[in-house]
Coordinates of C-alpha atoms in Angstrom, one line a residue:
M1 CA 91.6 88.1 324.9
T2 CA 90.3 84.9 326.0
A3 CA 91.7 81.5 327.3
T4 CA 90.9 80.1 323.7
L5 CA 93.9 81.9 322.1
L6 CA 97.0 80.1 321.5
T7 CA 100.1 81.4 323.5
I8 CA 103.6 81.0 321.8
S9 CA 106.7 81.3 324.2
P10 CA 109.0 83.9 322.8
A11 CA 111.8 81.5 323.2
Q12 CA 110.4 79.2 320.6
A13 CA 112.2 79.6 317.1
A14 CA 109.5 77.8 315.2
P15 CA 106.1 77.9 317.1
T16 CA 104.2 74.6 317.8
V17 CA 100.6 74.8 316.8
E18 CA 98.3 72.8 319.3
K19 CA 95.4 72.0 317.1
S20 CA 92.9 71.9 320.1
A21 CA 93.4 75.6 320.8
L22 CA 93.3 76.6 317.3
L23 CA 90.1 74.6 317.0
E24 CA 88.5 76.0 320.1
A25 CA 89.1 79.6 318.9
A26 CA 87.4 78.8 315.6
Q27 CA 84.6 76.9 317.3
T28 CA 84.0 80.0 319.4
Y29 CA 84.0 82.4 316.6
L30 CA 81.8 80.4 314.0
T31 CA 79.3 79.6 316.8
G32 CA 78.8 83.3 317.6
E33 CA 78.7 84.1 314.0
N34 CA 76.0 81.6 313.4
A35 CA 74.2 82.8 316.4
V36 CA 73.6 86.2 315.0
T37 CA 70.3 85.0 313.4
V38 CA 69.3 83.4 316.7
D39 CA 66.7 85.1 319.2
G40 CA 68.5 85.8 322.6
A41 CA 72.0 84.8 321.6
A42 CA 73.8 88.2 322.7
A43 CA 76.1 86.5 325.1
T44 CA 77.4 83.9 322.4
I45 CA 77.9 86.7 320.0
R46 CA 79.9 88.9 322.4
K47 CA 82.2 85.9 323.2
A48 CA 82.9 85.3 319.6
E49 CA 83.9 89.1 319.2
T50 CA 86.6 88.5 321.8
I51 CA 88.6 86.2 319.5
R52 CA 91.7 87.6 318.1
V53 CA 91.5 88.2 314.2
A54 CA 94.1 89.4 311.9
E55 CA 93.8 93.2 310.8
A56 CA 93.1 92.1 307.1
F57 CA 90.2 90.0 308.5
T58 CA 88.5 92.8 310.5
A59 CA 86.4 94.2 307.8
V60 CA 85.5 90.7 306.5
R61 CA 84.4 89.7 309.8
D62 CA 82.3 92.8 310.3
D63 CA 80.6 92.1 306.9
R64 CA 80.1 88.5 307.8
M65 CA 78.4 89.5 311.0
E66 CA 76.2 92.2 309.3
A67 CA 75.2 89.7 306.8
R68 CA 73.8 87.5 309.2
E69 CA 72.0 90.5 311.1
Q70 CA 70.4 91.2 307.4
L71 CA 69.3 87.6 307.4
K72 CA 67.6 87.7 310.7
G73 CA 65.6 90.6 309.7
I74 CA 64.5 89.0 306.4
N75 CA 63.7 85.8 308.4
K76 CA 61.6 87.8 310.8
L77 CA 59.6 89.2 307.7
A78 CA 59.1 85.7 306.3
G79 CA 58.1 84.6 309.7
V80 CA 61.1 82.3 310.6
H81 CA 62.6 82.6 314.2
Y82 CA 65.5 80.5 315.5
S83 CA 65.7 79.7 319.3
A84 CA 68.9 78.1 319.4
V85 CA 72.0 77.1 317.2
R86 CA 74.5 74.3 317.8
T87 CA 77.9 74.1 316.0
E88 CA 80.4 71.7 315.8
L89 CA 83.9 71.7 314.3
T90 CA 85.6 68.3 313.4
P91 CA 89.3 68.7 312.4
V92 CA 90.3 67.2 309.1
G93 CA 94.0 66.2 309.3
E94 CA 96.6 68.0 311.4
A95 CA 97.2 71.7 311.6
R96 CA 100.1 73.1 309.5
T97 CA 102.5 75.9 310.2
R98 CA 104.9 77.8 308.1
G99 CA 106.7 80.7 309.7
N100 CA 104.3 82.9 311.0
T101 CA 101.3 81.3 309.6
A102 CA 99.1 78.4 310.3
Q103 CA 96.2 76.5 308.7
L104 CA 93.6 74.0 310.0
A105 CA 91.0 72.2 307.9
V106 CA 87.7 71.5 309.5
Q107 CA 84.2 70.1 308.9
E108 CA 81.4 72.3 310.1
H109 CA 78.1 70.9 311.3
T110 CA 75.5 73.4 312.3
E111 CA 72.0 72.9 313.4
Y112 CA 69.3 75.6 314.0
T113 CA 66.3 75.0 316.5
F114 CA 63.2 76.7 315.1
A115 CA 61.2 78.8 317.6
D116 CA 58.3 76.7 317.0
A117 CA 59.3 73.4 318.4
K118 CA 57.0 71.6 316.0
D119 CA 59.4 72.7 313.1
A120 CA 62.1 69.9 312.3
P121 CA 65.6 71.6 312.5
Y122 CA 67.6 73.1 309.6
S123 CA 71.2 71.7 309.5
Y124 CA 74.0 71.8 307.2
T125 CA 77.5 70.3 306.9
V126 CA 80.5 72.3 305.2
R127 CA 84.2 72.5 305.1
H128 CA 86.6 75.2 305.7
T129 CA 90.1 75.9 305.8
L130 CA 91.1 78.3 308.5
S131 CA 94.1 80.4 308.3
Y132 CA 95.9 82.1 311.3
V133 CA 98.8 84.5 311.5
R134 CA 101.1 85.2 314.3
S135 CA 100.2 88.2 316.2
G136 CA 102.5 89.0 319.3
D137 CA 102.2 86.0 321.5
T138 CA 99.2 84.8 319.9
W139 CA 97.5 83.2 316.8
A140 CA 94.9 85.5 314.9
L141 CA 92.2 84.1 312.8
A142 CA 93.0 85.5 309.2
K143 CA 91.0 83.8 306.9
I144 CA 88.0 81.5 306.3
D145 CA 88.1 79.5 302.9
T146 CA 84.9 77.5 302.4
Q147 CA 85.4 74.6 300.1
D148 CA 81.7 73.1 299.7
G149 CA 79.3 74.9 297.1
P150 CA 79.6 77.7 294.9
A151 CA 78.6 81.5 295.7
N152 CA 77.4 81.7 299.3
L153 CA 75.4 78.5 299.7
A154 CA 76.8 78.2 303.2
T155 CA 78.1 81.6 304.0
P156 CA 75.8 84.6 303.7
E157 CA 77.2 87.8 301.9
K158 CA 76.3 91.3 303.1
L159 CA 73.7 92.8 300.8
E160 CA 73.6 96.2 299.3
P161 CA 70.7 98.5 300.0
A162 CA 68.8 97.7 296.8
E163 CA 69.5 93.9 297.2
L164 CA 68.3 94.0 300.7
A165 CA 65.2 95.7 299.7
A166 CA 64.5 93.1 297.2
A167 CA 65.2 90.3 299.8
E168 CA 62.8 92.0 302.1
K169 CA 60.1 92.3 299.6
A170 CA 60.4 88.6 298.6
A171 CA 60.2 87.6 302.4
R172 CA 57.0 89.7 302.8
E173 CA 55.6 87.8 299.7
L174 CA 56.4 84.5 301.0
R175 CA 54.8 85.2 304.2
S176 CA 51.5 86.5 302.8
A177 CA 51.4 83.6 300.3
D178 CA 48.0 81.4 300.0
G179 CA 48.0 78.9 302.7
S180 CA 46.5 76.0 300.7
K181 CA 49.7 74.2 300.2
V182 CA 50.2 70.4 299.9
T183 CA 52.6 69.6 302.8
D184 CA 52.0 65.8 303.0
P185 CA 53.8 63.7 300.4
A186 CA 51.0 61.1 300.8
L187 CA 48.4 63.7 299.7
K188 CA 50.1 65.1 296.6
K189 CA 48.9 63.8 293.3
R190 CA 50.4 64.3 289.9
T191 CA 48.8 67.0 287.9
T192 CA 49.1 68.3 284.4
R193 CA 49.8 71.9 283.7
D194 CA 46.1 72.8 283.4
G195 CA 45.4 71.2 286.9
N196 CA 44.0 68.1 285.8
S197 CA 45.1 64.9 287.8
T198 CA 46.6 62.0 285.8
L199 CA 46.2 58.4 286.7
A200 CA 49.9 57.7 287.4
A201 CA 51.0 59.4 290.6
Y202 CA 54.7 59.5 291.5
D203 CA 55.8 58.3 295.1
Y204 CA 56.4 61.7 296.6
Q205 CA 56.8 60.2 300.1
A206 CA 59.6 58.2 298.7
M207 CA 61.2 61.3 297.2
V208 CA 61.1 63.3 300.6
A209 CA 62.3 60.2 302.4
F210 CA 65.4 59.8 300.1
A211 CA 66.2 63.4 300.2
T212 CA 65.8 63.9 304.0
K213 CA 67.7 60.8 304.8
Y214 CA 70.8 61.5 302.7
A215 CA 70.7 65.5 302.8
E216 CA 73.2 65.4 305.7
P217 CA 76.4 63.0 306.0
E218 CA 75.9 62.1 309.6
P219 CA 77.1 60.0 311.1
E220 CA 79.1 59.2 307.9
D221 CA 78.6 59.9 304.3
N222 CA 76.6 56.9 303.3
V223 CA 74.9 58.0 300.1
P224 CA 74.1 54.8 298.0
Y225 CA 75.6 56.4 294.8
E226 CA 78.8 58.1 293.6
R227 CA 78.8 61.7 294.3
D228 CA 79.7 64.4 291.7
E229 CA 82.2 67.1 292.8
N230 CA 79.2 69.5 292.7
D231 CA 76.4 67.0 293.7
C232 CA 73.1 69.0 293.7
T233 CA 71.4 67.9 290.7
N234 CA 72.7 64.4 290.9
F235 CA 71.3 64.2 294.4
I236 CA 67.9 65.6 293.2
S237 CA 67.9 63.0 290.4
Q238 CA 68.5 60.2 293.0
A239 CA 65.5 61.3 294.9
L240 CA 63.2 61.7 292.0
S241 CA 64.3 58.2 290.7
A242 CA 63.5 56.9 294.2
G243 CA 59.9 58.4 293.7
G244 CA 59.3 56.6 290.5
W245 CA 60.9 58.7 287.7
E246 CA 62.0 56.1 285.2
R247 CA 65.4 56.1 283.5
V248 CA 65.6 57.0 279.8
L249 CA 68.4 55.5 277.7
G250 CA 70.3 57.5 275.1
W251 CA 73.4 59.4 274.3
Y252 CA 75.0 60.7 277.5
R253 CA 74.8 64.3 276.2
S254 CA 71.3 64.2 274.7
D255 CA 68.5 66.3 276.5
S256 CA 66.1 63.5 275.9
A257 CA 68.1 60.9 278.0
W258 CA 68.2 60.7 281.7
W259 CA 69.9 57.7 283.4
Y260 CA 72.3 56.8 286.0
T261 CA 74.8 53.6 286.0
G262 CA 77.4 54.4 288.7
N263 CA 80.3 53.2 286.5
W264 CA 83.4 55.0 287.2
W265 CA 84.0 55.8 283.6
L266 CA 80.5 57.3 282.7
E267 CA 78.4 57.6 285.8
H268 CA 75.2 59.3 284.3
S269 CA 73.8 61.4 281.6
Y270 CA 74.4 65.2 281.3
T271 CA 70.7 65.6 282.3
W272 CA 71.1 63.5 285.5
G273 CA 73.8 65.5 287.0
G274 CA 73.8 69.0 285.3
A275 CA 71.2 71.7 286.4
P276 CA 70.8 73.2 283.0
N277 CA 70.6 69.8 281.3
W278 CA 68.1 68.5 283.9
Q279 CA 65.8 71.4 283.3
R280 CA 65.7 70.9 279.7
F281 CA 65.0 67.1 280.0
A282 CA 62.5 67.5 283.0
R283 CA 60.6 70.5 281.4
D284 CA 61.2 70.4 277.7
E285 CA 61.7 67.0 276.6
S286 CA 59.9 64.7 279.0
E287 CA 57.3 67.2 280.5
R288 CA 57.7 65.5 283.8
V289 CA 57.5 68.9 285.5
Y290 CA 55.9 72.2 284.5
E291 CA 56.9 75.6 285.8
L292 CA 55.0 77.5 288.6
D293 CA 54.3 81.2 288.8
G294 CA 56.4 81.6 292.0
P295 CA 57.3 80.2 295.3
A296 CA 53.8 80.5 296.7
S297 CA 52.6 77.9 294.5
L298 CA 55.3 75.2 295.9
A299 CA 54.1 71.9 297.0
I300 CA 56.1 69.1 299.0
A301 CA 58.6 67.2 296.7
D302 CA 58.7 70.1 294.2
V303 CA 62.0 71.3 292.7
V304 CA 63.5 74.7 292.8
Q305 CA 66.6 75.9 290.9
F306 CA 68.3 79.3 290.6
E307 CA 71.0 80.9 288.6
I308 CA 74.3 81.8 290.5
F309 CA 76.0 84.7 289.1
G310 CA 79.6 84.0 288.5
Y311 CA 79.2 80.4 288.4
S312 CA 76.4 79.1 286.1
D313 CA 76.1 80.4 282.6
P314 CA 74.1 83.6 282.3
G315 CA 70.3 82.9 282.3
Q316 CA 70.8 79.2 283.1
P317 CA 70.4 77.5 286.5
G318 CA 73.4 76.5 288.7
H319 CA 71.8 74.8 291.6
T320 CA 69.1 72.4 292.2
M321 CA 67.1 71.6 295.4
M322 CA 63.9 70.0 296.6
V323 CA 61.1 71.1 298.9
T324 CA 61.3 68.4 301.9
D325 CA 59.3 70.2 304.5
F326 CA 57.3 73.5 305.5
T327 CA 57.5 75.9 308.4
S328 CA 54.5 76.1 310.8
D329 CA 53.8 79.2 308.8
L330 CA 53.9 76.9 305.4
L331 CA 57.1 78.6 304.3
P332 CA 58.9 76.1 302.1
K333 CA 62.1 74.3 303.4
M334 CA 64.6 73.0 301.0
S335 CA 67.2 70.3 301.0
Y336 CA 70.2 69.9 298.7
H337 CA 73.7 68.9 298.2
T338 CA 76.9 71.0 297.7
T339 CA 76.6 72.4 300.6
D340 CA 74.9 69.4 302.0
T341 CA 71.8 71.0 303.7
L342 CA 68.6 69.7 305.5
N343 CA 65.3 71.8 305.4
R344 CA 66.6 75.3 305.0
P345 CA 64.0 78.1 304.8
L346 CA 63.4 79.3 301.4
S347 CA 63.4 82.8 302.7
E348 CA 67.2 82.5 303.5
I349 CA 68.1 81.3 300.0
I350 CA 66.1 83.8 298.2
A351 CA 67.6 86.5 300.3
E352 CA 71.3 85.5 299.4
H353 CA 70.6 85.4 295.7
S354 CA 68.5 88.7 295.5
T355 CA 71.0 90.5 293.0
G356 CA 68.9 89.5 290.0
E357 CA 69.5 85.9 289.7
K358 CA 66.6 84.1 288.2
F359 CA 64.6 81.3 290.1
W360 CA 62.7 78.4 288.6
Y361 CA 59.8 76.8 290.5
F362 CA 58.9 73.2 289.1
R363 CA 55.8 71.1 290.0
T364 CA 57.0 67.6 290.0

């Protein structure tokens, strides 16, 4: 038991929830959970383990903790080490109670510091609904529902042995990749599939500048366009447009059109905001991108897509993101929306989708 638990007087007929106490308990728990992937964070993790949880959440908590232990090992194989993590929860609205249950909506902002101080931090923002149940004279954390993004884009899931082996293999391959990567947007030139340079180069610096500026909604969500509910491909299209991709007019459902208006009644073509539609436009119709053999060939401002089982259609991409940085070991770092994320190591993303989901790597 800790001071962060909310005490309820037995004399109260209907418990009064103090939002600050529920928030503090959640802050302690999520900070400790996130710290599992950080070197030397044992004390923070132990503190999180003292937070009272409902019996039904115990196995879930253990799996969430183990998923992060697995992720730490995968990162180590890829050469990624975190030295610190900072998690801040902001309440969204008031806490709600009904009988012996309580709920609190929060926005989580978490930032990881890489052990190599030269590396820009990785951060994300995501919304949760925290559920509690009355347990004796306290409230116990019973459930964490994450609203932003499909299929563990923000919450790692425990891997089965075969999945873990596949993720570890991918991490080793990333670590041993050729070191001749283009990491500076100013030095990247547009090339054809056969490696020949073309006369017209896109402004890759502008692409990366847009993606890094608007990846995270801090201090407020000030993106200069209308978001989609699932905003990943819309976000990447906006970044590509900022770097010189010209819009193509046409029927909004056509794979050969690519445009954005911002009008509430028809904001953009399907190819602008839909992951599989974008792929067909960019690769097949306009040939503005070509597919790479794998992640080892990725350069700055390249685009990565992957399939999400249970979300995207089988064999089709369900998520789109951009290379916006590299670690000191030249591991690509990705930025994307839904969940809003800045500079996340690709090793973590591949690890969380190592169940046979297909990845596509595109040279822009």
